[in-house]
PDB file of C-alpha atoms in Angstrom:
ATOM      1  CA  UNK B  20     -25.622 -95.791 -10.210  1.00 62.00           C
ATOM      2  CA  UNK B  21     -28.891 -95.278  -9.481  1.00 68.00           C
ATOM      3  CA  UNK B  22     -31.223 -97.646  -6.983  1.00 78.00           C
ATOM      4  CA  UNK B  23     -34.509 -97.448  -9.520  1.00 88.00           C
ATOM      5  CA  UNK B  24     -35.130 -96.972 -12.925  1.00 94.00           C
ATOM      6  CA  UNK B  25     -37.212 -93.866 -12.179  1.00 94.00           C
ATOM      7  CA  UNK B  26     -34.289 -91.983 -10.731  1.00 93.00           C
ATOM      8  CA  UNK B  27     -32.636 -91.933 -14.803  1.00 95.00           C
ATOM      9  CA  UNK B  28     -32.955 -88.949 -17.239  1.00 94.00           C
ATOM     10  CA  UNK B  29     -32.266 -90.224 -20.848  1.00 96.00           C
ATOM     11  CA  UNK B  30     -32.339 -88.305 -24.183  1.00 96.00           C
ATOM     12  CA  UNK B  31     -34.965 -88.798 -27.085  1.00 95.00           C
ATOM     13  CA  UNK B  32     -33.780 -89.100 -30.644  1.00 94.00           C
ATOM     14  CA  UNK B  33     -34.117 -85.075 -30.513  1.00 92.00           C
ATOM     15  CA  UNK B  34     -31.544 -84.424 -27.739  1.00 92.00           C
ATOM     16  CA  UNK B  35     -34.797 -83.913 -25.267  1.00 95.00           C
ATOM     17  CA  UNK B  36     -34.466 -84.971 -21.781  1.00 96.00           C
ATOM     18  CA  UNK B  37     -37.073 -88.062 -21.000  1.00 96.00           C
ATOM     19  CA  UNK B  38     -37.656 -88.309 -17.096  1.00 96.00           C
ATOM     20  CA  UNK B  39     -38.449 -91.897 -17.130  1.00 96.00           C
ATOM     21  CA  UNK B  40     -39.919 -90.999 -13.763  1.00 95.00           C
ATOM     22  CA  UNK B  41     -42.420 -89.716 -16.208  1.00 95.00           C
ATOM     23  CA  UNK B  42     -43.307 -93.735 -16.865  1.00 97.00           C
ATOM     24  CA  UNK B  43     -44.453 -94.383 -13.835  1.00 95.00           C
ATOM     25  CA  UNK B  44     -47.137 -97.191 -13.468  1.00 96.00           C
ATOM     26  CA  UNK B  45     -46.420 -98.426 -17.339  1.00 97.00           C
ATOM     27  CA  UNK B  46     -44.812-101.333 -18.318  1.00 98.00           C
ATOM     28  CA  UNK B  47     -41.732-100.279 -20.690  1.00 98.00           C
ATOM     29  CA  UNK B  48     -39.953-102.121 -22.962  1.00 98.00           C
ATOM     30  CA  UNK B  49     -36.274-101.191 -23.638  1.00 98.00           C
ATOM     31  CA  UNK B  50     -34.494-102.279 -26.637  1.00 98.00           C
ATOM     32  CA  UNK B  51     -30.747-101.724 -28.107  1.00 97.00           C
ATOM     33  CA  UNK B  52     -31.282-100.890 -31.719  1.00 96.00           C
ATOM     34  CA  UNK B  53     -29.964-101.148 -35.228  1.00 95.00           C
ATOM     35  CA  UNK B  54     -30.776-100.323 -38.868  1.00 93.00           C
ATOM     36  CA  UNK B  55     -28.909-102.668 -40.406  1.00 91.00           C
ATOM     37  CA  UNK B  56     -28.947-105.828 -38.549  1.00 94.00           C
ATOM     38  CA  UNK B  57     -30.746-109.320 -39.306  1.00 91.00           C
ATOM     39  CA  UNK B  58     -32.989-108.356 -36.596  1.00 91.00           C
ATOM     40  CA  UNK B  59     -34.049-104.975 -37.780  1.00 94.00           C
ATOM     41  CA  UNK B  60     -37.191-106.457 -39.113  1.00 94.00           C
ATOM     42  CA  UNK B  61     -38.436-106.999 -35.328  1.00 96.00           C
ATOM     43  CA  UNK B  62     -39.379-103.068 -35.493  1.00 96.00           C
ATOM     44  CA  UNK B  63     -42.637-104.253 -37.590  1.00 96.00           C
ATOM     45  CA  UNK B  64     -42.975-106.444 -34.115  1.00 97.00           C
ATOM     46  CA  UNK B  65     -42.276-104.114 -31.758  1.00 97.00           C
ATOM     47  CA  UNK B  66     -44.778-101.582 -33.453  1.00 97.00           C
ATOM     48  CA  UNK B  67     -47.835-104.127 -33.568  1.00 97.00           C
ATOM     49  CA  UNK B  68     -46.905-104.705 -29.628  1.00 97.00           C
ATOM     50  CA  UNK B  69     -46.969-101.121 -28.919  1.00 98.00           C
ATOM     51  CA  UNK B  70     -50.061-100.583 -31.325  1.00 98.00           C
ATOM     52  CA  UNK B  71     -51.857-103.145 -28.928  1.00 97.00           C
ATOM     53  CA  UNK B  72     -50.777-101.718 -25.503  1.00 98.00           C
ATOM     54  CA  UNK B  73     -49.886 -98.712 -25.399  1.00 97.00           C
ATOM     55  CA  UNK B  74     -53.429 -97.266 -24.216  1.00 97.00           C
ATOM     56  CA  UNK B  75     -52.826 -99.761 -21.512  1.00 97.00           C
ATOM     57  CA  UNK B  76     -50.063 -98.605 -19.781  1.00 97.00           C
ATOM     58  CA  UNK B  77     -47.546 -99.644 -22.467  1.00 98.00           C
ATOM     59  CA  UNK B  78     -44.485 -97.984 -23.719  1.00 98.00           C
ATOM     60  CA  UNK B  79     -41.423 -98.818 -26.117  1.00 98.00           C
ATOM     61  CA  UNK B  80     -38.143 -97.109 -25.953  1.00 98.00           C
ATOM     62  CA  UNK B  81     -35.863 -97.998 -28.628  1.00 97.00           C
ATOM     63  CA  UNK B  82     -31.945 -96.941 -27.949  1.00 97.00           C
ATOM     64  CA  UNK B  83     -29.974 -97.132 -31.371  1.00 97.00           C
ATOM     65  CA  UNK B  84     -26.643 -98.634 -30.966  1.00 97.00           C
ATOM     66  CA  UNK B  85     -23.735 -98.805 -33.096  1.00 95.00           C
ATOM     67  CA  UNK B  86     -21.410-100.989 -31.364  1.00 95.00           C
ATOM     68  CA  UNK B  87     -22.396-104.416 -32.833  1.00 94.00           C
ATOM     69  CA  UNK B  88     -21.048-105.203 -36.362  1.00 91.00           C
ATOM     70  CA  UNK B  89     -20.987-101.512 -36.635  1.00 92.00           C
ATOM     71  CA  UNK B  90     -25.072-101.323 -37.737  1.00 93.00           C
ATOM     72  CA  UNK B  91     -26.434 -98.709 -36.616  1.00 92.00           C
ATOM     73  CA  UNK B  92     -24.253 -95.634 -38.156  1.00 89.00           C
ATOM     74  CA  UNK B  93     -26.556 -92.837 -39.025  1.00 89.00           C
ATOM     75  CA  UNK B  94     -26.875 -90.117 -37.035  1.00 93.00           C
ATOM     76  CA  UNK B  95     -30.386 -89.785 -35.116  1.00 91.00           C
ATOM     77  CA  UNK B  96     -32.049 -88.133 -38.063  1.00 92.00           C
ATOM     78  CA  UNK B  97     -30.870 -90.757 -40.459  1.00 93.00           C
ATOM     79  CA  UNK B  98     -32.252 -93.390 -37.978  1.00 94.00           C
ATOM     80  CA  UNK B  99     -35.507 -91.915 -37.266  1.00 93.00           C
ATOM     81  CA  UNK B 100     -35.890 -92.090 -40.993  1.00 92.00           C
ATOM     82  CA  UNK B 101     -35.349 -94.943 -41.695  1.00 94.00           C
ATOM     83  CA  UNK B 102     -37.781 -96.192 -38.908  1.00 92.00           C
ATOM     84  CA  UNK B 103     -40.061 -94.013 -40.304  1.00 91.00           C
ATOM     85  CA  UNK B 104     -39.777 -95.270 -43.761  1.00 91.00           C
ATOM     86  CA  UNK B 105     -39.076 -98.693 -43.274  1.00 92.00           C
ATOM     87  CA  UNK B 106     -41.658 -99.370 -40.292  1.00 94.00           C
ATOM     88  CA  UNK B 107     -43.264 -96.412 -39.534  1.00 95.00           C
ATOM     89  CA  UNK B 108     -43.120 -96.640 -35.891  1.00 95.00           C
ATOM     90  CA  UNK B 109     -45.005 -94.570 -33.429  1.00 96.00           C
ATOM     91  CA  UNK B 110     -43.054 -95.258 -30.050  1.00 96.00           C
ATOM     92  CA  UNK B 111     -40.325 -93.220 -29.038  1.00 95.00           C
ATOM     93  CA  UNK B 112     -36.965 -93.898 -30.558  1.00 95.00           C
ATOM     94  CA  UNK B 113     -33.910 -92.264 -28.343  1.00 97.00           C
ATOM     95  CA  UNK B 114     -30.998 -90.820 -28.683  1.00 96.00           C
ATOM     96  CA  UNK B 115     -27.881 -93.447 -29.591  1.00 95.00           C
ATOM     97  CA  UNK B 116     -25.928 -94.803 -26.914  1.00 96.00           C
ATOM     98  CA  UNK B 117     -23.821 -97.368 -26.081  1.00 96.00           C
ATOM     99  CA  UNK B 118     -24.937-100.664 -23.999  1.00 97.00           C
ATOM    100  CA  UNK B 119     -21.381-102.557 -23.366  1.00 96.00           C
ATOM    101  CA  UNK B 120     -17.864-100.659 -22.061  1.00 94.00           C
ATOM    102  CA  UNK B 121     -16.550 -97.614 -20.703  1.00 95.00           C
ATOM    103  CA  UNK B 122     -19.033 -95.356 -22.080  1.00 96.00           C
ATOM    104  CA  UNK B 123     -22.307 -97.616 -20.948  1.00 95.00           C
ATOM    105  CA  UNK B 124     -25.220 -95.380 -21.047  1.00 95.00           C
ATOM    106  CA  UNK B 125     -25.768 -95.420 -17.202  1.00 95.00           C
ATOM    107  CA  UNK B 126     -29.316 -96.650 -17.482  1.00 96.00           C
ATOM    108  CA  UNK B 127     -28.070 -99.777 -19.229  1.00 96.00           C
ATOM    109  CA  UNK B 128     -25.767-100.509 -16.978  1.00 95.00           C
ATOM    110  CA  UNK B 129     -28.492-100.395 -14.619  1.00 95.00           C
ATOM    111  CA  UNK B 130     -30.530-102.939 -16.401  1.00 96.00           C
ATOM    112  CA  UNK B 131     -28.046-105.252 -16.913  1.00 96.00           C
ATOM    113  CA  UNK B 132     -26.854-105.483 -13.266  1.00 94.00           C
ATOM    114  CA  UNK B 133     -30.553-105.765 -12.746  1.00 93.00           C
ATOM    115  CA  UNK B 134     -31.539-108.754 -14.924  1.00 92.00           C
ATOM    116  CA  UNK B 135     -28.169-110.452 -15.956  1.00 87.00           C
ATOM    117  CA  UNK B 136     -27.735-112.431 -19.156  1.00 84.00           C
ATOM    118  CA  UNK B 137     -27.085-116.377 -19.412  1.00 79.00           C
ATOM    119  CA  UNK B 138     -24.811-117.368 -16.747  1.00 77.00           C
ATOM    120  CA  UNK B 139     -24.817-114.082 -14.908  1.00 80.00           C
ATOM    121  CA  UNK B 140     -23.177-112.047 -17.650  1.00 81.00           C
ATOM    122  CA  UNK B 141     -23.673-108.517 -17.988  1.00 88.00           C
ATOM    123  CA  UNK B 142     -22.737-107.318 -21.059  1.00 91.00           C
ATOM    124  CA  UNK B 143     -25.644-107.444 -23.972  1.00 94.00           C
ATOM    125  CA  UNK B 144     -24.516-109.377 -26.823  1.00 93.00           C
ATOM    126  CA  UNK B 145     -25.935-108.278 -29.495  1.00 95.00           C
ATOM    127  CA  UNK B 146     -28.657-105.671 -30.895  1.00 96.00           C
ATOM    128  CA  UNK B 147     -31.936-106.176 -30.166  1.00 97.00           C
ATOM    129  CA  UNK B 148     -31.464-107.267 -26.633  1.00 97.00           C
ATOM    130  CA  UNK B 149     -34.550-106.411 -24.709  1.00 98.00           C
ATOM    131  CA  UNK B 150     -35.653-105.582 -20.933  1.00 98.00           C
ATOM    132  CA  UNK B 151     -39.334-105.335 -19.724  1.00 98.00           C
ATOM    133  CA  UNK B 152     -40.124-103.327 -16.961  1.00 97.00           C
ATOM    134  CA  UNK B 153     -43.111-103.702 -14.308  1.00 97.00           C
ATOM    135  CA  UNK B 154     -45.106-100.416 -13.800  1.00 95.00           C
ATOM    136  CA  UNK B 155     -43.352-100.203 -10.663  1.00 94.00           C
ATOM    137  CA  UNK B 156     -40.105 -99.566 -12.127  1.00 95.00           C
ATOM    138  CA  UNK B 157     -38.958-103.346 -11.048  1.00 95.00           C
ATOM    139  CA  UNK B 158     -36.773-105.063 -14.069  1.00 96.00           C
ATOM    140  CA  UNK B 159     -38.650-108.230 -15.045  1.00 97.00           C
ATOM    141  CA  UNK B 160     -37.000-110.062 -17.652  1.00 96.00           C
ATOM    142  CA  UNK B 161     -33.983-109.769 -19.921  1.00 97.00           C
ATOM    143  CA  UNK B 162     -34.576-111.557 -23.368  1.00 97.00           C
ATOM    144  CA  UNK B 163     -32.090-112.190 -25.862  1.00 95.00           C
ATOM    145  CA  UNK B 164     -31.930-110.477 -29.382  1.00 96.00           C
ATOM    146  CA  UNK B 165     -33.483-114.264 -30.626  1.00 96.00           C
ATOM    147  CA  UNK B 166     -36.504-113.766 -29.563  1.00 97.00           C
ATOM    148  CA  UNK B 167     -39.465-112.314 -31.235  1.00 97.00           C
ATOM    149  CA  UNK B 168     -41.443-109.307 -29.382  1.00 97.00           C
ATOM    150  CA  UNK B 169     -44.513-111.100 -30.495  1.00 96.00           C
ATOM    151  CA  UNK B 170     -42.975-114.127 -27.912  1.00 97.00           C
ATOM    152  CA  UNK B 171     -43.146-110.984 -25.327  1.00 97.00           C
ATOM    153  CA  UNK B 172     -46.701-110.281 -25.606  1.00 97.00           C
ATOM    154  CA  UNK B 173     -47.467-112.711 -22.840  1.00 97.00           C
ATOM    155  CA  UNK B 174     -44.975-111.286 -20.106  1.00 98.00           C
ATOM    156  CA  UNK B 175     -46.397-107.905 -21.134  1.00 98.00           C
ATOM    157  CA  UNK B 176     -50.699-108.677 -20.587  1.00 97.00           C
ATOM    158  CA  UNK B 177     -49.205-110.433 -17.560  1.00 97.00           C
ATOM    159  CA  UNK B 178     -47.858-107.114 -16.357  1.00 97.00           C
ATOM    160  CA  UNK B 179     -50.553-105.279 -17.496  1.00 97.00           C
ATOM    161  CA  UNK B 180     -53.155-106.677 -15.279  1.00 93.00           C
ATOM    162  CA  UNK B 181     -50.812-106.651 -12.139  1.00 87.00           C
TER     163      UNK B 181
END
């Protein structure tokens, strides 16, 4: 595992590789995903958020996952159309992983061992689970798949104007 979050290589929803050594000095938000969950309506959320900030420093990367109540079963295409249809949404969307198990993408394994859940757990438990990074590639906060990215905003200005 690597010792920063600028040391990972991840793949858009286009099977590109994204250098997230490439987000240097920006706060990112990372999110785990679905199409077909009760929280898929926090895309219309995350796209005001990233509407707001993103010519501040501000980026969104949004990692489809299928593992949770098996929502998320398109293939990247299907996915990226549906964003596109449903919310229209300008930040990057990324190629599907998986967050929990033997096949953990390794940067989520990296963010979980860096901001643990509710009594220290690691494993995300559902979609929708999101980490904030500072624009030094530190891992801020962990917030549950409850709450709003609108209740974000704050922790994100905050970071912003470190």
């Amino acid at each position: 595992m690597a010792n920063s979050f600028y040391q990972y290589q991840v793949q858009t929803n286009r099977h590109q590789a994204f250098d997230l050594n490439n987000l240097k000095n920006k706060v990112v938000l990372i999110v785990n995903t679905a199409s077909a969950c009760g929280f898929t309506p926090q895309y219309a959320g995350l796209e005001t958020l990233y509407k707001k900030y993103k010519d501040q420093g501000f980026e969104i990367l949004a990692f489809p996952c299928n593992q949770f109540g098996k929502q998320e079963k398109g293939n990247n295409e299907e996915i990226k159309n549906f964003c596109d249809l449903q919310f229209n949404i300008s930040f990057q969307l990324m190629d599907k992983v998986e967050v929990n198990g033997e096949h953990t993408a390794p940067l989520f394994d990296f963010l979980k061992n860096q901001a643990p859940g509710i009594l220290g757990t690691k494993s995300i438990k559902w979609n929708f689970t999101k980490f904030l990074v500072d624009g030094n590639g530190n891992v801020y906060k962990r917030y549950s798949p409850k709450t709003k990215p609108e209740a974000i905003e704050e922790d994100i200005i905050s970071l912003l104007k470190a």
